[in-house]
XYZ file of C-alpha atoms in Angstrom:
299
model
C 0.000 0.000 0.000
C 1.868 3.030 -1.297
C 2.480 6.096 0.856
C 3.383 8.258 -2.166
C 0.561 10.771 -2.254
C 0.707 14.538 -2.190
C -1.871 16.178 0.020
C -3.719 19.193 -1.347
C -5.620 20.937 1.427
C -9.078 22.410 0.904
C -7.367 25.822 0.761
C -5.414 24.752 -2.328
C -2.071 24.589 -0.525
C 0.028 21.436 -0.556
C 1.684 19.520 2.262
C 4.958 18.353 0.677
C 5.922 14.703 0.612
C 8.560 13.660 3.116
C 11.728 13.289 0.969
C 13.024 10.103 2.606
C 9.678 8.271 2.764
C 7.506 9.842 0.047
C 4.729 9.836 2.622
C 3.233 12.299 5.085
C 5.542 11.733 8.024
C 6.359 14.745 10.156
C 7.830 15.401 13.569
C 6.239 16.480 16.850
C 7.916 18.354 19.687
C 5.151 18.997 22.238
C 6.497 18.993 25.831
C 10.088 18.468 24.646
C 12.691 20.227 26.776
C 14.189 23.378 25.175
C 17.708 21.992 25.577
C 16.809 18.841 23.640
C 14.361 19.999 21.045
C 16.720 22.176 18.991
C 18.993 19.248 18.136
C 15.984 17.033 17.482
C 14.460 19.553 15.076
C 17.832 19.936 13.350
C 17.922 16.171 12.780
C 14.299 15.857 11.652
C 14.430 18.882 9.334
C 17.489 17.901 7.342
C 16.557 18.048 3.646
C 17.252 14.308 3.233
C 15.101 13.349 6.217
C 11.735 15.048 6.316
C 9.427 17.869 7.205
C 8.835 19.292 10.640
C 5.512 20.049 12.236
C 4.016 21.211 15.546
C 6.838 23.325 16.914
C 7.434 25.042 20.250
C 9.486 28.146 20.824
C 13.251 28.139 20.418
C 13.363 26.703 16.884
C 14.803 29.692 15.066
C 18.471 28.680 15.298
C 17.759 25.050 14.423
C 16.145 26.085 11.137
C 18.853 28.552 10.186
C 21.680 26.119 11.010
C 20.563 23.438 8.534
C 22.609 23.655 5.304
C 20.508 23.847 2.160
C 17.146 23.970 3.937
C 14.617 26.139 2.103
C 11.431 27.532 3.608
C 9.275 25.564 1.174
C 10.926 22.328 2.357
C 9.167 22.444 5.716
C 5.498 22.582 6.633
C 4.899 24.193 10.019
C 1.890 23.694 12.296
C 1.759 26.036 15.275
C -0.667 27.121 17.976
C -0.479 30.649 19.408
C 1.224 31.100 22.796
C -1.085 30.072 25.622
C -1.249 33.587 27.062
C -2.614 34.887 23.795
C -5.012 31.959 23.487
C -6.506 32.739 26.896
C -6.844 36.410 25.999
C -8.450 35.706 22.630
C -10.821 32.952 23.747
C -11.746 33.506 27.377
C -12.354 37.224 26.807
C -13.882 36.738 23.334
C -11.324 38.979 21.675
C -10.604 37.679 18.162
C -8.512 40.813 17.524
C -5.855 39.242 19.778
C -5.331 36.308 17.408
C -3.194 38.025 14.753
C -0.792 39.524 17.339
C -0.408 35.998 18.735
C 0.455 34.784 15.242
C 3.069 37.518 14.915
C 4.672 36.310 18.160
C 4.803 32.750 16.793
C 6.448 33.868 13.562
C 9.006 35.949 15.438
C 9.836 33.018 17.732
C 10.459 30.757 14.753
C 12.145 33.357 12.546
C 9.764 32.494 9.700
C 7.546 34.544 7.425
C 4.483 32.288 7.434
C 2.960 29.091 8.845
C 1.618 26.153 6.858
C -1.236 25.720 9.332
C -2.217 27.944 12.231
C -4.708 26.911 14.885
C -7.115 29.728 15.760
C -10.742 30.894 15.744
C -12.270 30.173 12.351
C -14.266 33.403 12.303
C -11.098 35.499 12.545
C -9.595 36.559 9.218
C -5.810 36.298 8.980
C -3.631 37.371 6.036
C -2.591 34.519 3.711
C 0.928 35.937 3.769
C 1.173 34.888 7.432
C -0.868 31.676 7.624
C -1.819 29.678 4.568
C -4.388 27.351 6.100
C -6.331 27.092 9.342
C -6.655 23.961 11.439
C -8.049 22.723 14.728
C -6.861 20.237 17.331
C -8.612 17.729 19.617
C -12.050 18.293 18.095
C -14.650 15.530 18.045
C -17.156 15.221 15.201
C -19.682 17.223 17.235
C -17.081 19.919 17.890
C -16.188 20.129 14.190
C -19.802 20.394 13.103
C -20.483 23.056 15.715
C -17.669 25.323 14.552
C -18.547 24.753 10.884
C -22.171 25.685 11.536
C -21.199 28.591 13.754
C -18.535 30.116 11.522
C -19.431 28.880 8.042
C -15.780 27.858 7.599
C -14.383 24.347 7.216
C -10.909 23.839 8.728
C -8.203 22.573 6.397
C -6.590 20.278 8.960
C -7.675 18.591 12.162
C -5.118 17.118 14.521
C -6.066 14.461 17.049
C -4.947 11.263 18.722
C -5.024 8.537 16.090
C -3.395 5.114 16.139
C -4.347 1.455 15.546
C -6.427 1.376 18.762
C -8.197 4.678 18.035
C -9.160 4.780 14.368
C -11.387 7.692 13.369
C -11.232 9.793 10.240
C -14.180 8.936 7.947
C -16.135 12.076 8.868
C -13.124 14.254 8.098
C -12.797 12.706 4.644
C -16.434 13.499 3.898
C -15.827 17.115 4.896
C -12.564 17.393 2.943
C -10.537 17.933 6.122
C -7.003 16.543 6.245
C -6.149 14.540 9.372
C -2.878 14.678 11.280
C -2.239 12.089 13.976
C -0.343 12.580 17.206
C 0.463 9.890 19.819
C 0.833 7.353 17.019
C 2.313 4.829 19.448
C -0.059 5.576 22.334
C 1.102 7.242 25.530
C 3.033 5.570 28.339
C 2.839 8.559 30.701
C -0.022 6.837 32.543
C 1.686 3.474 32.784
C 0.213 1.898 29.642
C 2.674 0.062 27.363
C 3.317 1.640 23.970
C 1.691 -0.074 21.010
C 5.078 -0.773 19.451
C 5.362 -3.584 22.027
C 2.024 -5.176 21.065
C 2.462 -8.776 19.790
C 0.503 -8.027 16.604
C 2.685 -5.020 15.793
C 5.803 -7.095 16.415
C 4.474 -9.795 14.079
C 3.899 -7.252 11.324
C 7.356 -5.726 11.834
C 8.919 -9.178 11.542
C 6.913 -9.924 8.386
C 8.023 -6.643 6.825
C 11.635 -7.359 7.809
C 11.549 -10.729 6.045
C 9.902 -9.230 2.970
C 12.263 -6.280 2.487
C 15.434 -7.946 3.771
C 16.249 -5.480 6.557
C 15.209 -5.005 10.151
C 12.048 -2.965 10.644
C 10.779 -1.932 14.060
C 7.288 -1.866 15.507
C 7.450 1.929 15.405
C 8.142 1.868 11.672
C 5.244 -0.538 11.105
C 2.807 1.744 12.957
C 4.043 4.853 11.149
C 3.577 3.112 7.797
C 0.045 2.112 8.842
C -0.690 5.675 9.965
C 0.053 7.218 6.565
C -2.076 4.904 4.440
C -4.863 6.950 2.897
C -2.852 10.169 2.830
C -2.948 10.936 6.549
C -0.116 12.819 8.229
C 1.498 11.580 11.412
C 3.856 13.429 13.758
C 5.784 11.061 16.046
C 7.809 12.657 18.810
C 11.391 11.874 19.790
C 14.484 13.767 20.903
C 16.858 10.874 20.154
C 18.620 11.322 16.768
C 18.869 7.570 16.090
C 15.150 7.056 16.707
C 14.288 10.071 14.574
C 16.297 8.604 11.691
C 14.681 5.183 12.197
C 11.207 6.721 12.137
C 11.912 8.204 8.709
C 13.214 4.868 7.371
C 9.872 3.697 6.024
C 8.486 1.000 3.745
C 5.014 0.326 2.374
C 2.808 -2.275 4.041
C 1.023 -4.952 2.062
C -2.764 -5.076 2.347
C -2.453 -8.134 4.574
C 0.028 -6.386 6.882
C -2.144 -3.278 7.031
C -5.226 -5.328 7.879
C -3.312 -7.168 10.606
C -2.386 -3.879 12.300
C -6.009 -2.782 11.909
C -7.153 -5.588 14.207
C -5.813 -3.605 17.178
C -8.855 -1.391 16.738
C -11.021 -4.160 18.196
C -9.586 -3.142 21.587
C -10.336 0.581 21.428
C -8.348 2.879 23.718
C -7.827 6.636 23.985
C -4.614 7.462 25.861
C -4.731 11.266 26.034
C -7.613 12.252 28.307
C -7.085 15.570 30.119
C -9.309 14.445 33.000
C -6.658 11.826 33.841
C -3.725 14.259 33.771
C -1.969 15.464 36.894
C -3.291 17.988 37.627
C -6.568 16.915 36.044
C -8.444 19.155 33.634
C -11.950 19.138 35.089
C -13.747 19.000 31.745
C -15.357 16.322 29.599
C -13.855 16.776 26.116
C -14.283 13.420 24.399
C -17.137 11.673 26.207
C -14.901 8.909 27.520
C -15.812 6.903 30.629
C -12.916 8.464 32.558
C -14.410 11.917 31.956
C -17.846 11.225 33.438
C -17.020 12.820 36.850
C -15.932 16.098 35.202
C -17.780 19.196 36.378
C -17.606 20.935 32.988
C -18.636 20.120 29.427
C -17.693 21.641 26.085
C -20.169 24.400 25.217
C -20.990 23.893 21.553
C -23.171 26.989 21.393
C -25.887 25.236 19.419
């Protein structure tokens, strides 16, 4: 099952293929330490490796230090700084969104973002942000903002992996999906999916077929990109970053075998279970039932 597919967003802009994989493999840096993330971004953004997405502050030097890297080689997804988000959203001040974008661009030393996450009813100049996306929205959330604003986001980013498969509604709406936590999340003591026996079996089958060792992580990342989806695994270890970008295509049988993990559905990133807990029900999961607050859809 080939990964070689350019993605044209509903805004007309393209997410470039990852050079080393010809797929839609990116790189995530959320919660990475500032002292580690610069080197990790340098490794992931090398022209022979891939594109880089979902960046925190402190990336300016990493981008400018990479020989031969051109702005069009990388596709950046960025949320505004949290202080600006709180000002814009909690006080209902959409005029604060563009200044937040300017702060992001200054932090990164870049002229524009590929995707910016913001209020859909706030107009931003195309010279600064080419497409608008959302993160952690359920189907109900997406429909509420589409009905409320009349705008359809270009990209939606959410937890997606073999045990949490959900994207059909986005396809119908023409919204590109980007997956984070592709391996799950072991922060709460749950084993990563790369250790699952089925994933190991697929990795071994791929290794025999292609004649080189392939890891469970590589098998999941290959699965994640089938259908033109983007995926942004996180690592600060150069060797693991390189391994993640060393991809092969899965056969239909291998893809279907990984798919069977979906029979045991599990969401790993639930804010109600964080420490400290976010006292809000975002996704309607069982763990969120005690939450005192719900998402106000405004419908």
